[in-house]
CSV table of C-alpha atoms in Angstrom, one decimal:
chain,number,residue,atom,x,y,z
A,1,UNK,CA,-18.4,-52.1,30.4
A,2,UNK,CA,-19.9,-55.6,30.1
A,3,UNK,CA,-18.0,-57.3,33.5
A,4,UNK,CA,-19.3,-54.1,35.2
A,5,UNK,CA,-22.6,-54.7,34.4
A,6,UNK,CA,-22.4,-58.7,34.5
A,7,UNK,CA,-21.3,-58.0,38.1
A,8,UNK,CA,-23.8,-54.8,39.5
A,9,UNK,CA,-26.5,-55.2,36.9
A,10,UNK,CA,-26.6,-51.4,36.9
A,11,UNK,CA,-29.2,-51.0,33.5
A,12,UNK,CA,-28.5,-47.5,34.3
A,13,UNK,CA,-25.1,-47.2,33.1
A,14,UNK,CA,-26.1,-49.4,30.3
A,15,UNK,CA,-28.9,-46.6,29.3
A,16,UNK,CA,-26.7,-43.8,30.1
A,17,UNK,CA,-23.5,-44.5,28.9
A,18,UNK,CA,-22.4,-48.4,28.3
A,19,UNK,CA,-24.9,-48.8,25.4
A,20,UNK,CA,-23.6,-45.6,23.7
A,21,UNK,CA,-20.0,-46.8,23.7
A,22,UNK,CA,-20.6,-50.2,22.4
A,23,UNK,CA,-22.7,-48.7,19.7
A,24,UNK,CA,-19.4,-46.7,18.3
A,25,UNK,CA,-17.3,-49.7,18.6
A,26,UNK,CA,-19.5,-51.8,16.9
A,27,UNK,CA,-19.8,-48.6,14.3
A,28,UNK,CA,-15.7,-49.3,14.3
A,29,UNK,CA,-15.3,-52.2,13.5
A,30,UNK,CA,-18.0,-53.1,11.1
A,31,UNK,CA,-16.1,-49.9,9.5
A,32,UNK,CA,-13.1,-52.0,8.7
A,33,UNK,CA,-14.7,-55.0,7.8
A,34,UNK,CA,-14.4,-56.1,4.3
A,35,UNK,CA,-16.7,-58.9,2.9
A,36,UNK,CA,-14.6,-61.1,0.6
A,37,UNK,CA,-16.6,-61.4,-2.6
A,38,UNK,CA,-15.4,-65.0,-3.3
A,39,UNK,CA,-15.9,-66.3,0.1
A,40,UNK,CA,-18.8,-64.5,1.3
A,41,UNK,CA,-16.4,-64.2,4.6
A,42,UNK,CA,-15.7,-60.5,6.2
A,43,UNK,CA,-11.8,-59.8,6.4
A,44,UNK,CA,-10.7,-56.9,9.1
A,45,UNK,CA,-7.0,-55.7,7.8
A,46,UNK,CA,-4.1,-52.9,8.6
A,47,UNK,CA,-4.4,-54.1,12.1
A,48,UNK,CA,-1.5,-55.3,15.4
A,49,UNK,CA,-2.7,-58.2,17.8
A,50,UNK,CA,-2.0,-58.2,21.3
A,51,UNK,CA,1.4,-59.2,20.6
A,52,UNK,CA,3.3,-55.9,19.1
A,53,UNK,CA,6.0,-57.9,17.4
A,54,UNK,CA,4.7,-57.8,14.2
A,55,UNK,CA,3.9,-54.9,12.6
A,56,UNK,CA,3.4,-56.0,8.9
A,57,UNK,CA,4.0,-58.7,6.8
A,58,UNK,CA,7.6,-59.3,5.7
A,59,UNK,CA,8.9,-57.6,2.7
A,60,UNK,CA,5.6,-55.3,2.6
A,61,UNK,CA,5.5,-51.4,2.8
A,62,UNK,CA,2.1,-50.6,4.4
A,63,UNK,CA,1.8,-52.1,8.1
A,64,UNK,CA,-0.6,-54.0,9.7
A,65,UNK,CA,-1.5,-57.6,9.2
A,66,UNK,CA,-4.7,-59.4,8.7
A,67,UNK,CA,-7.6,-61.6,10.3
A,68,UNK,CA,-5.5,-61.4,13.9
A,69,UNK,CA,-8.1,-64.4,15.6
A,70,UNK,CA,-7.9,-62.6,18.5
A,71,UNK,CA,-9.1,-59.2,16.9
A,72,UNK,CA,-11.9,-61.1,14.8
A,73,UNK,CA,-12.8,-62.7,17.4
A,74,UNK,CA,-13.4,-60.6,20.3
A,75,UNK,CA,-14.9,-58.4,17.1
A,76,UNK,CA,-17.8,-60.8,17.0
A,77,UNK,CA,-18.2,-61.0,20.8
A,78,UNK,CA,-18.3,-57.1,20.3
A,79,UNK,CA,-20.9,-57.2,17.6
A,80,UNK,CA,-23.2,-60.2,19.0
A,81,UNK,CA,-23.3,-58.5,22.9
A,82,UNK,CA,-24.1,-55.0,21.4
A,83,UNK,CA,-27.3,-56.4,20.0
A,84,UNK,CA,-27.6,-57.9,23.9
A,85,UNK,CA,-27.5,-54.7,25.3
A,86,UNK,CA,-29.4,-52.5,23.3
A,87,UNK,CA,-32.7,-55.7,24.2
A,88,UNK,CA,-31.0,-55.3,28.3
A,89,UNK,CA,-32.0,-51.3,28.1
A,90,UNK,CA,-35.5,-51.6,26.7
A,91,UNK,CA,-37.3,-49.8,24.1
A,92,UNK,CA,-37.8,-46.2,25.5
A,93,UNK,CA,-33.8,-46.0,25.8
A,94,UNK,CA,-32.8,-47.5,23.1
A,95,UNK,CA,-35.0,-44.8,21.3
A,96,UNK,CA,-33.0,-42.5,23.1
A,97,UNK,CA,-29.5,-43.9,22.4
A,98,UNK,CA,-30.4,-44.4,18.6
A,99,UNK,CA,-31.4,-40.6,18.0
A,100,UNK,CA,-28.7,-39.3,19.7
A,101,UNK,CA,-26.2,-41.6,17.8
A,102,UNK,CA,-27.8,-41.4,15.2
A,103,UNK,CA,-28.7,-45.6,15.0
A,104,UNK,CA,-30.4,-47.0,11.9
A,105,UNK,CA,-32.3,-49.9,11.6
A,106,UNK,CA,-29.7,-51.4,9.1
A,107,UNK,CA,-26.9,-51.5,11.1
A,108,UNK,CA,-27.9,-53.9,13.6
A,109,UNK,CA,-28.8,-56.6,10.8
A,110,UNK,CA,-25.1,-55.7,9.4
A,111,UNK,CA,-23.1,-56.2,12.4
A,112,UNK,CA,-25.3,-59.9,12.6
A,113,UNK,CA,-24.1,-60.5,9.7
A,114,UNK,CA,-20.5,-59.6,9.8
A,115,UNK,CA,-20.3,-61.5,13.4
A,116,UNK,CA,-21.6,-64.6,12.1
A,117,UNK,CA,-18.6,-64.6,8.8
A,118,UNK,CA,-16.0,-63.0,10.1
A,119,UNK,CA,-12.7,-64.7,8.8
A,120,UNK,CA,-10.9,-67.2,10.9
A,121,UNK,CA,-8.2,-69.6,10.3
A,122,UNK,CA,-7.7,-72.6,12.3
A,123,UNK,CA,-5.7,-75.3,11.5
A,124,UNK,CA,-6.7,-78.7,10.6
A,125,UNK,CA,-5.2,-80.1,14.7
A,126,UNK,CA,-7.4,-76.9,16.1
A,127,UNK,CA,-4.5,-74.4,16.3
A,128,UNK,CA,-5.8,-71.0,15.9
A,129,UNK,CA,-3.5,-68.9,13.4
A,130,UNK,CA,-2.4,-65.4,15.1
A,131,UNK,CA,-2.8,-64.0,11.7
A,132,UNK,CA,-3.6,-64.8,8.4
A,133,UNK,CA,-0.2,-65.8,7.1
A,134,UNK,CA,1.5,-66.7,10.7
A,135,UNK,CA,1.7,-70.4,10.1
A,136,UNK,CA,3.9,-69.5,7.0
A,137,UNK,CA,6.5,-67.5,9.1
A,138,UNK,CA,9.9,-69.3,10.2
A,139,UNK,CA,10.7,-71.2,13.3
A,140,UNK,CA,13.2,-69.2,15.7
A,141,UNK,CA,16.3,-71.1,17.1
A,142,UNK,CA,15.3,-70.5,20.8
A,143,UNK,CA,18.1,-72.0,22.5
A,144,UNK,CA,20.6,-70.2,20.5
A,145,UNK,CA,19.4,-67.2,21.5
A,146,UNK,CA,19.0,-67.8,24.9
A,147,UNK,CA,22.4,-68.9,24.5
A,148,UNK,CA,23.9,-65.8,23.0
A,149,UNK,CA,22.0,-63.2,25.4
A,150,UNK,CA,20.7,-64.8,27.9
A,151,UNK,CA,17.4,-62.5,28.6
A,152,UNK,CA,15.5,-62.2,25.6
A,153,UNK,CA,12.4,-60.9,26.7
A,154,UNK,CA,12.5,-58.0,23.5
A,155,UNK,CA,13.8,-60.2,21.4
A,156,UNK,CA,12.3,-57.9,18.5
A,157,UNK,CA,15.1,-55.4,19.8
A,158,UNK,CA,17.6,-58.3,19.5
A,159,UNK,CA,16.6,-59.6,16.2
A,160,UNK,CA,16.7,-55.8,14.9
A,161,UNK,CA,20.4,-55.3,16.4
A,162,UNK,CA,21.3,-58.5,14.2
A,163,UNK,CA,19.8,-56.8,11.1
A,164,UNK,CA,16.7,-59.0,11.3
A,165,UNK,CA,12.8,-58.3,11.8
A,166,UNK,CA,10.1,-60.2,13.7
A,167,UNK,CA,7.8,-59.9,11.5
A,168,UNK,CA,9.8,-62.7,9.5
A,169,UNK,CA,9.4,-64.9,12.5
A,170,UNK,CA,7.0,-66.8,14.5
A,171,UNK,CA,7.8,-65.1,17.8
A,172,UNK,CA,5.1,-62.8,20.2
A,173,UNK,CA,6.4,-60.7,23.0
A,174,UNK,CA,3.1,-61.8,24.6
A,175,UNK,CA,-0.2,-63.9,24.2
A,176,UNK,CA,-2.0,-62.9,21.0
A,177,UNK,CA,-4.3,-66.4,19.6
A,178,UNK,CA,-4.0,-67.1,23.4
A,179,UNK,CA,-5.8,-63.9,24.6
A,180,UNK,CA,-9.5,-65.2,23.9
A,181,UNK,CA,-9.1,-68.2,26.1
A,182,UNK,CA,-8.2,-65.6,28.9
A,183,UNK,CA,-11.0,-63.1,27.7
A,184,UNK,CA,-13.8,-65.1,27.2
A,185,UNK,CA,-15.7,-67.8,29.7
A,186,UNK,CA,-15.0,-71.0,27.8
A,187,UNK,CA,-18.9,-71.6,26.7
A,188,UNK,CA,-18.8,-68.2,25.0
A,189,UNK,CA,-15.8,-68.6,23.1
A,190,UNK,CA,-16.9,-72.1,22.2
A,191,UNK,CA,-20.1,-70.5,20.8
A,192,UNK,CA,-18.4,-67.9,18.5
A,193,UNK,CA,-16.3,-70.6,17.5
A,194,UNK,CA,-19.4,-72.4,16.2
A,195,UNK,CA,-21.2,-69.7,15.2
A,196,UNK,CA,-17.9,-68.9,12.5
A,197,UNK,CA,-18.0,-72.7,11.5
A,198,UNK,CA,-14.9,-74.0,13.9
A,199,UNK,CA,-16.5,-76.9,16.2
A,200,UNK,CA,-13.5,-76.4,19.3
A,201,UNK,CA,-12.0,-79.9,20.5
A,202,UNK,CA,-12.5,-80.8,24.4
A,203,UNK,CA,-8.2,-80.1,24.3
A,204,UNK,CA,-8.5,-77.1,22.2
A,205,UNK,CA,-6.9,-74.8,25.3
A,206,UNK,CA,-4.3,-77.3,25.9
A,207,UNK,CA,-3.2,-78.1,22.1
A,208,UNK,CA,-3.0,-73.8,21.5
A,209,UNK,CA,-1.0,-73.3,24.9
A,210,UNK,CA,1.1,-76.1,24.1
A,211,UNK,CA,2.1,-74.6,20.7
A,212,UNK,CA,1.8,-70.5,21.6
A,213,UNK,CA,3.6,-71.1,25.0
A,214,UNK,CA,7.5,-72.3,23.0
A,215,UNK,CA,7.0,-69.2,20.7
A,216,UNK,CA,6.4,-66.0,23.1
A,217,UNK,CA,9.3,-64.2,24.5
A,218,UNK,CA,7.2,-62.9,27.5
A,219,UNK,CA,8.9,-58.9,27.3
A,220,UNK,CA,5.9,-57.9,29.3
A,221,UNK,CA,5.1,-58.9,32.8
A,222,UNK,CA,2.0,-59.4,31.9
A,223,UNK,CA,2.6,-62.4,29.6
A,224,UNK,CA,3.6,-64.9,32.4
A,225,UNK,CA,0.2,-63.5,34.0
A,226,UNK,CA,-2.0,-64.8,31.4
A,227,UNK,CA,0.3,-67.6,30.5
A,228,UNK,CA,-0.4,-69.0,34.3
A,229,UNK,CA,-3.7,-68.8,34.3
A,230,UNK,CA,-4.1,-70.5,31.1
A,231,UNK,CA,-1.7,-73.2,32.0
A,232,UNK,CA,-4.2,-73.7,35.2
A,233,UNK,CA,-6.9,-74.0,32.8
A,234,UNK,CA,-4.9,-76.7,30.8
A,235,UNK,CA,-4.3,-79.1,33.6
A,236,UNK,CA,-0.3,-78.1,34.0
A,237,UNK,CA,-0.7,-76.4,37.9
A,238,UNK,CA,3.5,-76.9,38.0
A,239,UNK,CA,4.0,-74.7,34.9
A,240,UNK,CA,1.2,-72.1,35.9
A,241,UNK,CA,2.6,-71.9,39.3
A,242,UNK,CA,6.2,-71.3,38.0
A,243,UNK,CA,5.3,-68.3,35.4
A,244,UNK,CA,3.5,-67.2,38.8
A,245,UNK,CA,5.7,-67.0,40.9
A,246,UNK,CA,8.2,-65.1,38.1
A,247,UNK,CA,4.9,-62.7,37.8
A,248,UNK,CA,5.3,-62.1,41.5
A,249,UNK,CA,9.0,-60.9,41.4
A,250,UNK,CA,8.8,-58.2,38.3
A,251,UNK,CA,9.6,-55.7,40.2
A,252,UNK,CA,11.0,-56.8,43.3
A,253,UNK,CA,13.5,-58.7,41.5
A,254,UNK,CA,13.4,-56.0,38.5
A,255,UNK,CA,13.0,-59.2,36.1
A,256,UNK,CA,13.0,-56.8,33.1
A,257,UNK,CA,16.5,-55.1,34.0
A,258,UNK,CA,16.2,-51.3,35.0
A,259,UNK,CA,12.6,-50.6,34.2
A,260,UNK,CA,11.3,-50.6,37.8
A,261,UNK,CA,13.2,-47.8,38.7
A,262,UNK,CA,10.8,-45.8,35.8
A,263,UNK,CA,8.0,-46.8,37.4
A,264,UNK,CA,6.5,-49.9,38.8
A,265,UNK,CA,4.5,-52.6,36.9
A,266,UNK,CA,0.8,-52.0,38.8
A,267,UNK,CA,-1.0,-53.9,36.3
A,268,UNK,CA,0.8,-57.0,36.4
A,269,UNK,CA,0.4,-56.5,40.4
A,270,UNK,CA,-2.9,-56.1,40.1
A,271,UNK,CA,-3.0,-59.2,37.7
A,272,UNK,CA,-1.4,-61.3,40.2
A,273,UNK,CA,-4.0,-60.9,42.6
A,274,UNK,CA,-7.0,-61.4,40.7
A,275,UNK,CA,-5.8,-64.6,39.2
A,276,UNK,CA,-5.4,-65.9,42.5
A,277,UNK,CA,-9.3,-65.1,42.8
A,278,UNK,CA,-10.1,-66.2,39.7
A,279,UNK,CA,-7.6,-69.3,38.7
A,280,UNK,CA,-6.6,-70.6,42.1
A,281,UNK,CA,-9.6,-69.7,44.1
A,282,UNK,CA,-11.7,-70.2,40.3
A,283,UNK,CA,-13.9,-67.6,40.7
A,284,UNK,CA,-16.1,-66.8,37.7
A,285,UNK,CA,-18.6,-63.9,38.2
A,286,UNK,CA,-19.4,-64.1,34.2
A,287,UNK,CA,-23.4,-65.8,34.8
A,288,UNK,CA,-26.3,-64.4,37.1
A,289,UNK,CA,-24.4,-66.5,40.1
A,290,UNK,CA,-21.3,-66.9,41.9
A,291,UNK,CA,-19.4,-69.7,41.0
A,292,UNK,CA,-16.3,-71.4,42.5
A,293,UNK,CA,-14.0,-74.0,41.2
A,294,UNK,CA,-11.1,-73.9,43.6
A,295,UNK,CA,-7.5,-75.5,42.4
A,296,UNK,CA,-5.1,-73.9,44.8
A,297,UNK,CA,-1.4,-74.4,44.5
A,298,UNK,CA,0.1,-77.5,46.2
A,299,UNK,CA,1.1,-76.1,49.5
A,300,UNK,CA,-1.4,-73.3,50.1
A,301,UNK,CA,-3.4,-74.2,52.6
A,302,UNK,CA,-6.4,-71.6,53.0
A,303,UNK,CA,-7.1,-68.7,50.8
A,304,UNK,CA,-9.7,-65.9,52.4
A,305,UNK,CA,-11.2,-62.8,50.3
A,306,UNK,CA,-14.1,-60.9,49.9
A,307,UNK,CA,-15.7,-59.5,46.9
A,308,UNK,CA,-18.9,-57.6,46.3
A,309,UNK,CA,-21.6,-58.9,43.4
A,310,UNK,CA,-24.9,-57.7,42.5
A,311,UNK,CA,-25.6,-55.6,46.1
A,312,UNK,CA,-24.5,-58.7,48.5
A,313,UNK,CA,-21.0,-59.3,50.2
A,314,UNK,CA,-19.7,-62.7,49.9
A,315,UNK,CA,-16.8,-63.6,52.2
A,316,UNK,CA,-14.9,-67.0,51.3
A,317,UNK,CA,-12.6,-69.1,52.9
A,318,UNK,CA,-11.4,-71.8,50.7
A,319,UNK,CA,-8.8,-75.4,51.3
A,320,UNK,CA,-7.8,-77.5,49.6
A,321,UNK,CA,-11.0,-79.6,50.7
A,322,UNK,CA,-13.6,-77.2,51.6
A,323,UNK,CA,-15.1,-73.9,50.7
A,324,UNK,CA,-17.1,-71.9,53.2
């Protein structure tokens, strides 16, 4: 809802519909939001992150895990741009949305207040935890089990077979902590970082790829997808160009082993070309302009494209040393 009006700026759809929606997910997840008495912080539990490995903490019986970074804080992205959109439609319609949701005037100073505590744990070296309690997992020998199977992209499958369980492991099918770096532009994550009392590093990308990146399996193709756009971000173009490139084949090398013949992977095609836009080419459509920061592969030699933002065409030929 929020890139389709960041790129359009139709207040319309915000009036009509967008404002409505983010109002119940706000409603959501300030639901679920507990306020810890003794730290004055707001916990959000009996959740999955992105990555769909773990499902509850080891030896427990009820599932879900707790204070997932990502979840808390894409939560407080959620809660701080509601407020932004219900100012964006004016007064007249946000009468209207608030009487037909029934809005009161105490929720909006809630979901403030939740979004400026919620719970986040970072390590002292700027590592966000995946969960509260991640750190405290054990290591995986990686090389064994590449070693003993070979492709171990559901290596929660494998680690069952053996009697085992992920969620007694530090090991993610795909990016989880990672997934706000991808999200977010980097000033607006910075900011809700801040705003929940973590000042982020110059090399805080860098140091939570470098340690996420060993740990994830990659058993969707979407995970190289991010991972290569991230590693772009962090200054390793060789790395983001080899994850890719192994993007690029998921189906027409059927990387996962029999799947494509269910049904091919159109998201992570899809993906692939829009981080070419938006990594190699560096297009960022998040402010009121255009922007392009161009780092294309070594080799390529022009990229052309055409994209549509706020009621103009914009047609782009970019090299390695110019952008028309």
């Amino acid at each position: 809802v929020w890139e389709y009006y960041q790129i359009t700026q139709d207040t319309g759809f915000l009036r009509d519909d967008g404002a409505e929606m983010f109002i119940e997910l706000a409603r959501f997840w300030a639901g679920i939001s507990k306020k810890d008495p003794e730290t004055g912080r707001y916990e959000i539990a009996g959740v999955m992150g992105p990555d769909e490995f773990h499902e509850k903490y080891p030896g427990a019986e009820t599932g879900g895990i707790k204070d997932n970074s990502y979840t808390n804080i894409m939560v407080a992205w959620l809660l701080r741009t509601t407020a932004e959109v219900l100012d964006l439609i004016g007064a007249d319609a946000r009468q209207r949305v608030a009487a037909k949701t029934g809005l009161r005037d105490d929720e909006g100073a809630a979901w403030a207040d939740i979004a400026a505590r919620l719970n986040l744990r970072v390590s002292s070296d700027g590592i966000l935890e995946q969960f509260d309690g991640y750190f405290g997992l054990e290591e995986l020998d990686w090389d064994a089990y590449r070693q003993k199977y070979g492709a171990i992209g559901r290596m929660d499958r494998l680690l069952k077979a053996e009697g085992k369980s992920p969620d007694d492991y530090k090991v993610a099918k795909q990016p989880d902590a990672l997934m706000p770096f991808y999200v977010l532009p980097n000033h607006e994550l910075r900011e809700i970082l801040s705003s929940l009392g973590h000042e982020a590093g110059p090399d805080l990308l860098a140091k939570n790829f470098a340690y996420y990146l060993p740990r994830t399996s990659h058993g969707s193709t979407l995970s190289r997808l991010v991972h290569a756009h991230l590693a772009n971000r962090a200054g390793q173009p060789e790395v983001s160009w080899d994850l890719y490139c192994q993007a690029l084949r998921s189906d027409y090398a059927d990387t996962q082993g029999g799947t494509t013949k269910e049904g091919i992977h159109t998201g992570v095609m899809a993906g692939t070309v829009l981080l070419a836009l938006t990594s190699y080419a560096g297009l960022d459509t998040s402010g009121p302009t255009v922007r392009l920061t161009p780092s294309l592969p070594a080799g390529w030699r022009t990229m052309r494209f055409n994209i549509g933002f706020r009621d103009r065409r914009y047609h782009f030929v970019v090299t390695p040393e110019t952008v028309e």
